[in-house]
mmCIF file of C-alpha atoms in Angstrom:
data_model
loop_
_atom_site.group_PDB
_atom_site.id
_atom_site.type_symbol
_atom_site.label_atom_id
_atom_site.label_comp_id
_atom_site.label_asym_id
_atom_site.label_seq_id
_atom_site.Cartn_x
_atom_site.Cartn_y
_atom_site.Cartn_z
ATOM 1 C CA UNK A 1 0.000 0.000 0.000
ATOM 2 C CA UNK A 2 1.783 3.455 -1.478
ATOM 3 C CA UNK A 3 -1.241 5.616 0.711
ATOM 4 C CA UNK A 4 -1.724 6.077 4.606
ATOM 5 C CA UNK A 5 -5.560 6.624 5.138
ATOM 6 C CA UNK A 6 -6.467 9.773 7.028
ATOM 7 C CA UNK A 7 -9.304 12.025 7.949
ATOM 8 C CA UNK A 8 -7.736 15.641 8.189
ATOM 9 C CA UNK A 9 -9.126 18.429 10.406
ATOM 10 C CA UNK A 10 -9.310 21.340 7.510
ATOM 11 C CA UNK A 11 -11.268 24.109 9.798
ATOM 12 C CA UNK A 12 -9.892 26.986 9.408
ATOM 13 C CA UNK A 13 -7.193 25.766 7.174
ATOM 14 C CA UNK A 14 -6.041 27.546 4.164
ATOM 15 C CA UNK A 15 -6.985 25.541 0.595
ATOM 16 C CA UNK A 16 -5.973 26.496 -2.682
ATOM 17 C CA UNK A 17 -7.866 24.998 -5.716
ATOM 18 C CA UNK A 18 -6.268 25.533 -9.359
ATOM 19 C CA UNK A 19 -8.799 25.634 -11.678
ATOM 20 C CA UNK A 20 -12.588 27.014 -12.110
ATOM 21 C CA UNK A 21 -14.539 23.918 -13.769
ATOM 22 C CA UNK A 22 -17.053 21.288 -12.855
ATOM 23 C CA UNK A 23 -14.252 19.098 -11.010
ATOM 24 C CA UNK A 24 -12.782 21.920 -8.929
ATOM 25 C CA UNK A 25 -16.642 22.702 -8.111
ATOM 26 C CA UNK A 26 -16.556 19.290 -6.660
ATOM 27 C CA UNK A 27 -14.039 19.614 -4.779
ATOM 28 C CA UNK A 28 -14.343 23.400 -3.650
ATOM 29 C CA UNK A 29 -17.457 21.976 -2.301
ATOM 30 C CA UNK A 30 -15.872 19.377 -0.340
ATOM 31 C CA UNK A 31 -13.343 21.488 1.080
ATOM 32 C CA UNK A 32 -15.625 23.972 2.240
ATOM 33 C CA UNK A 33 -18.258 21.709 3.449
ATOM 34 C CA UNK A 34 -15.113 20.722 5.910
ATOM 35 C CA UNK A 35 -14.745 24.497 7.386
ATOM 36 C CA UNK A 36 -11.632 24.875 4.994
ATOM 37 C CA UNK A 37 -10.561 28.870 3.677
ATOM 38 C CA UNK A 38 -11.161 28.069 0.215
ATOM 39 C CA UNK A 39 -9.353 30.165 -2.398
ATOM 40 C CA UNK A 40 -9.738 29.279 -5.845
ATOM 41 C CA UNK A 41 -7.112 30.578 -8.504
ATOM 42 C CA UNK A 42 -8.933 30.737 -12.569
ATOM 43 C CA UNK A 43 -10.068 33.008 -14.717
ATOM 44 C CA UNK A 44 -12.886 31.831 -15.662
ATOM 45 C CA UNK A 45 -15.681 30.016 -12.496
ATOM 46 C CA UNK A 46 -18.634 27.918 -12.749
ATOM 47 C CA UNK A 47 -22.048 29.416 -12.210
ATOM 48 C CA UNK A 48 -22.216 27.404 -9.294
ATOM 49 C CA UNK A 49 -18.886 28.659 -7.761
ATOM 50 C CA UNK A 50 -19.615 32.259 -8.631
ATOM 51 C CA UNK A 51 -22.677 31.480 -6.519
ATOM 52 C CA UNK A 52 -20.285 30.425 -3.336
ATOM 53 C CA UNK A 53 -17.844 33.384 -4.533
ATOM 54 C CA UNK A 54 -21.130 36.040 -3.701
ATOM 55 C CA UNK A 55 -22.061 34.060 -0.852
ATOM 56 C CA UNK A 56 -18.951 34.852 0.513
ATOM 57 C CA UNK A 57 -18.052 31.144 0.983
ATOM 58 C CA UNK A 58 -15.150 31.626 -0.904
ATOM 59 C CA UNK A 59 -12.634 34.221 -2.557
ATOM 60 C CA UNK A 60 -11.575 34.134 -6.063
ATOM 61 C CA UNK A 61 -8.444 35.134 -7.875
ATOM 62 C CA UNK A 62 -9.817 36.135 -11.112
ATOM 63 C CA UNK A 63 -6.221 35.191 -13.729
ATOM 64 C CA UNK A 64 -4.509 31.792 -14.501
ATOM 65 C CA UNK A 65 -1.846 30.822 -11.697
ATOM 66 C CA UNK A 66 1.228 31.838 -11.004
ATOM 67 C CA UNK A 67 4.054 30.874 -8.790
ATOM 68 C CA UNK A 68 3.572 32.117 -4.750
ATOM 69 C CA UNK A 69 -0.269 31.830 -5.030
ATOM 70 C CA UNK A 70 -0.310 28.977 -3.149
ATOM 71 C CA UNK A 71 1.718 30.561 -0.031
ATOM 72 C CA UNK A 72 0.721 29.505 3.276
ATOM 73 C CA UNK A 73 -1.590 26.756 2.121
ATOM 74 C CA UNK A 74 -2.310 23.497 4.215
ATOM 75 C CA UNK A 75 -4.002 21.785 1.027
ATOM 76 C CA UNK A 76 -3.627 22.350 -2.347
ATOM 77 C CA UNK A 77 -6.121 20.482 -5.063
ATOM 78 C CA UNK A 78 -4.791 21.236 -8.831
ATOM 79 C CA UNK A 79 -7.791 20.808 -11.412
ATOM 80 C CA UNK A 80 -7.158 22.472 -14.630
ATOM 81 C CA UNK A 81 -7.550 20.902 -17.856
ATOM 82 C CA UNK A 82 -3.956 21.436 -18.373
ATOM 83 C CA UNK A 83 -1.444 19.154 -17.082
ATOM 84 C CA UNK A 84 1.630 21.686 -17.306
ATOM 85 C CA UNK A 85 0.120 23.913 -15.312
ATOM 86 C CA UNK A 86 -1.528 21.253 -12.614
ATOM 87 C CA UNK A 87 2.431 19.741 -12.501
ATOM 88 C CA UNK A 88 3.097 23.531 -11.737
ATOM 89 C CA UNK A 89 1.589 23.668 -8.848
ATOM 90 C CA UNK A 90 2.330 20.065 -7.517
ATOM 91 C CA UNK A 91 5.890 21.695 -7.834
ATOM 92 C CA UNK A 92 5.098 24.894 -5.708
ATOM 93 C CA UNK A 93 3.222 22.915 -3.372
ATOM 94 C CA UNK A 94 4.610 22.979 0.427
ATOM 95 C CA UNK A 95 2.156 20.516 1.626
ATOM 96 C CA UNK A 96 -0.275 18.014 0.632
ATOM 97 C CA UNK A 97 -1.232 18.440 -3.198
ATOM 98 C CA UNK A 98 -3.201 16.488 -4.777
ATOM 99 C CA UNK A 99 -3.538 16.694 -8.628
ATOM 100 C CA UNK A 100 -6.464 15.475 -10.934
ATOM 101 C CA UNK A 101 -6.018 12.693 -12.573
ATOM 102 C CA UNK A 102 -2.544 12.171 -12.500
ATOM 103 C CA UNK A 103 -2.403 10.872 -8.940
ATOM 104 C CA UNK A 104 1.278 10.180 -9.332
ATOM 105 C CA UNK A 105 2.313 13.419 -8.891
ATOM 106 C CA UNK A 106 0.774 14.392 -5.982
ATOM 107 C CA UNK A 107 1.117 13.490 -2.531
ATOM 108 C CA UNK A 108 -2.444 12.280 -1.584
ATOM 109 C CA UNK A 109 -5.632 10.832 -3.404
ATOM 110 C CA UNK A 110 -9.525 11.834 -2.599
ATOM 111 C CA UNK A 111 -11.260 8.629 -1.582
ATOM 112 C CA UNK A 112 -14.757 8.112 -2.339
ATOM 113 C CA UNK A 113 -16.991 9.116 0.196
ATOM 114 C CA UNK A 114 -20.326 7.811 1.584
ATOM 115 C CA UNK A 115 -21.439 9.839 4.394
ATOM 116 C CA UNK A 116 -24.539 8.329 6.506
ATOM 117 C CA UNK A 117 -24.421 11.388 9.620
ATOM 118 C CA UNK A 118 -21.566 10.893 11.649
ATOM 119 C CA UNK A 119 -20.212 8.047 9.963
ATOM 120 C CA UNK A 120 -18.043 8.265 7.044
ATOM 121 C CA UNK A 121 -17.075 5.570 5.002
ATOM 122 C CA UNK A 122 -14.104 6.038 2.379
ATOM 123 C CA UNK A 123 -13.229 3.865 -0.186
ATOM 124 C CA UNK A 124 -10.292 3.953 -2.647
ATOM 125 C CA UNK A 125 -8.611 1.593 -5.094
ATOM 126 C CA UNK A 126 -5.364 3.911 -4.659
ATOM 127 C CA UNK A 127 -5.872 5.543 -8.345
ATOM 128 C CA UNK A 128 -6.147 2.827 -10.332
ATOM 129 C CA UNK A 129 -9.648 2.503 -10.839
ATOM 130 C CA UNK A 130 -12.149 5.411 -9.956
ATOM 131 C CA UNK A 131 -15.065 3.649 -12.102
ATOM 132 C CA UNK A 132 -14.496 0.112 -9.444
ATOM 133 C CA UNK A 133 -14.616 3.151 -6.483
ATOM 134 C CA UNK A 134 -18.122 4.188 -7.208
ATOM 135 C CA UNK A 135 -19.757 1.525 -8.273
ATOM 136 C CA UNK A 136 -18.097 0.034 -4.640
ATOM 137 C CA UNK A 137 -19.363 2.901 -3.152
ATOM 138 C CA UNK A 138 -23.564 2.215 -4.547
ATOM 139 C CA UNK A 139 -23.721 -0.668 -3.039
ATOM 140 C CA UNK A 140 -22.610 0.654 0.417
ATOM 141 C CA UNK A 141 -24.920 3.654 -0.143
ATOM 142 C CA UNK A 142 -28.028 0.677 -0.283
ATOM 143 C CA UNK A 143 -26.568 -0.944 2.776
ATOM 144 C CA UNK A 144 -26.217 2.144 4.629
ATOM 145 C CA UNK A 145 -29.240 4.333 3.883
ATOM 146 C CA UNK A 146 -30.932 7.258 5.938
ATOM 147 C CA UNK A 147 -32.387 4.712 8.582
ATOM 148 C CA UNK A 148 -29.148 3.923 9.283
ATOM 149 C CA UNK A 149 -27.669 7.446 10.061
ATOM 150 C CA UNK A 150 -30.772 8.152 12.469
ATOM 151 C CA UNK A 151 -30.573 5.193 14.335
ATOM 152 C CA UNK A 152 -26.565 6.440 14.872
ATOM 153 C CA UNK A 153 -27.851 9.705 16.087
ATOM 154 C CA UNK A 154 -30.058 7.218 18.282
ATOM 155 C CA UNK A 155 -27.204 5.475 19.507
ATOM 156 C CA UNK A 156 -25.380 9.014 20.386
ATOM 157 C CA UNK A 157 -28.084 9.825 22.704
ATOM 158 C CA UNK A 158 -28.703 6.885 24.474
ATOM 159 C CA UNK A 159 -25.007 5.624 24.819
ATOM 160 C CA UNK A 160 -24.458 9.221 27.232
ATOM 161 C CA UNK A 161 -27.739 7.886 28.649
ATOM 162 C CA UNK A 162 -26.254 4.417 29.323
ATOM 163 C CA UNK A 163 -23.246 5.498 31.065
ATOM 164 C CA UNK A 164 -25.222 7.389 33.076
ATOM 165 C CA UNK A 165 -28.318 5.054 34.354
ATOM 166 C CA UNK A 166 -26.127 1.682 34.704
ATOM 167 C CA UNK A 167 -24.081 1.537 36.990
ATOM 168 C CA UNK A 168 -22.458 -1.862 36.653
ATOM 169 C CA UNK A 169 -19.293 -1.492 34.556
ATOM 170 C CA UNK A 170 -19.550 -5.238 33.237
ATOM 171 C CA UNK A 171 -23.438 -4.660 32.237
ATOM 172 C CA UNK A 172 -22.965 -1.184 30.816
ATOM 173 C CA UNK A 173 -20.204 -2.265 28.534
ATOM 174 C CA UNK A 174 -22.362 -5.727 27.536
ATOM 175 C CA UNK A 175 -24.841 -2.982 26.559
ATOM 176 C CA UNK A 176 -23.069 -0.564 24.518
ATOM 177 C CA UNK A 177 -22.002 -3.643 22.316
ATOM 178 C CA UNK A 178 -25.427 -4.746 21.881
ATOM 179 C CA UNK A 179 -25.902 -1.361 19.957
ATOM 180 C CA UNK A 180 -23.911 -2.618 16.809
ATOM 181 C CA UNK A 181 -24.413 -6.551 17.608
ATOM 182 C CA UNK A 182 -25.604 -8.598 14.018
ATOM 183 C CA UNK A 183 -29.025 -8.744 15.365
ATOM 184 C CA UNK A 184 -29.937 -4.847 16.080
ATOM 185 C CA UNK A 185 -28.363 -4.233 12.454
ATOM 186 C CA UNK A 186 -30.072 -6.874 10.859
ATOM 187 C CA UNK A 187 -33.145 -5.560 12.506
ATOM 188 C CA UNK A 188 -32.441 -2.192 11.283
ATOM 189 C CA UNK A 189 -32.358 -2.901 7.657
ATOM 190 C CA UNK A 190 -34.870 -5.528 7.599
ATOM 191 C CA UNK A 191 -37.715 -3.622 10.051
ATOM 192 C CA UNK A 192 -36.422 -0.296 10.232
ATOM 193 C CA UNK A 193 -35.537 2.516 12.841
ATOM 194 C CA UNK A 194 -38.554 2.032 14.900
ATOM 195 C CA UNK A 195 -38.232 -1.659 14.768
ATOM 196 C CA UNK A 196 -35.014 -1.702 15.906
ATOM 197 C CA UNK A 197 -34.179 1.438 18.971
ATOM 198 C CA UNK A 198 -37.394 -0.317 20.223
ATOM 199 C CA UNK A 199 -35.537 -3.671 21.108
ATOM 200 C CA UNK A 200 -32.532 -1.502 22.171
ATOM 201 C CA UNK A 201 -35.000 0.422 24.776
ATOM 202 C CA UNK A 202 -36.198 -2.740 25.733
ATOM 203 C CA UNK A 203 -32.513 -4.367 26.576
ATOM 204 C CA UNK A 204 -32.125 -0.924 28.469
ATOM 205 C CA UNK A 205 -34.896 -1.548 31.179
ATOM 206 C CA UNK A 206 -33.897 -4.747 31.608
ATOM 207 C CA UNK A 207 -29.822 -3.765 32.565
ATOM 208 C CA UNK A 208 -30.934 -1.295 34.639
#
């Protein structure tokens, strides 16, 4: 394995994107949907970034890049449509670049991402097939659909509720298993939400 997997903390974090198109709308998206500074160096911006650009989401450096415009930047993503100028910037980079397909010379890929609430699940074939990504990434989307991401806010609740009502250390950590044993999460995809935090209230009177 050439990539160590990591979820960075980009809040408040300076990001660069090179390049104004549909892909660096992606990704602009991404970056600021994670608290990131977004700047975005291009001439020319998609309606939907000029949207984020008025919003204020994001500022905009209206000419083609240049050397220094990626000073004091934690991330940098390079999407242009050319490759001269997207090996440019890999170049300039301090930190972590990563450049659009041509993986190889950057520093870090962008998984695929299937978000359910607070879990994230990310799944990469380390560049050499985005197509086997996605179509990897469906199928957990149909395993892992909205009930599941409200029966994890569920689970948030009651496991501060569980610490607090048992008192037993054994029986309280028995418990907080039982939230992700086979049988709740078979429950939860075969019955549903209401199905399944039912039997997990039940198991809770009963360890009290």
């Amino acid at each position: 394995m050439r990539y160590y997997p990591a979820f960075l903390d980009l809040s408040d974090r300076k990001a660069v994107v090179v390049g104004g198109g549909k892909v660096a709308e992606r990704k602009v998206r991404s970056l600021v949907k994670a608290g990131a500074l977004v700047e975005v160096v291009s001439p020319d911006l998609t309606t939907g970034l000029k949207t984020l650009c008025d919003q204020g989401k994001i500022r905009h450096k209206k000419r083609k890049y240049r050397s220094g415009d990626l000073r004091g930047a934690f991330i940098v993503i390079a999407a242009t449509s050319s490759d001269a100028v997207n090996t440019k910037a890999a170049q300039d980079a301090e930190h972590l670049v990563n450049i659009i397909d041509m993986p190889a010379d950057g520093n870090f890929i962008v998984p695929s991402l299937v978000r359910r609430g607070n879990l994230t699940i990310a799944i990469s074939t380390e560049g050499v097939s985005p197509a086997i990504s996605k179509a990897v990434r469906k199928e957990i989307e149909q395993k892992y659909d909205a009930e599941f991401a409200r029966y994890l806010r569920f689970v948030e609740s009651l496991r501060k509720k569980a610490i607090k009502e048992i008192k037993d250390a054994k029986k309280r950590e028995m418990f907080l298993k039982s939230l992700a044993s086979t049988e709740i999460l078979a429950t939860l995809r075969n019955r549903g939400f209401g199905a399944a935090s039912g039997e997990v209230l039940k198991a809770l009177d009963k360890v009290k």
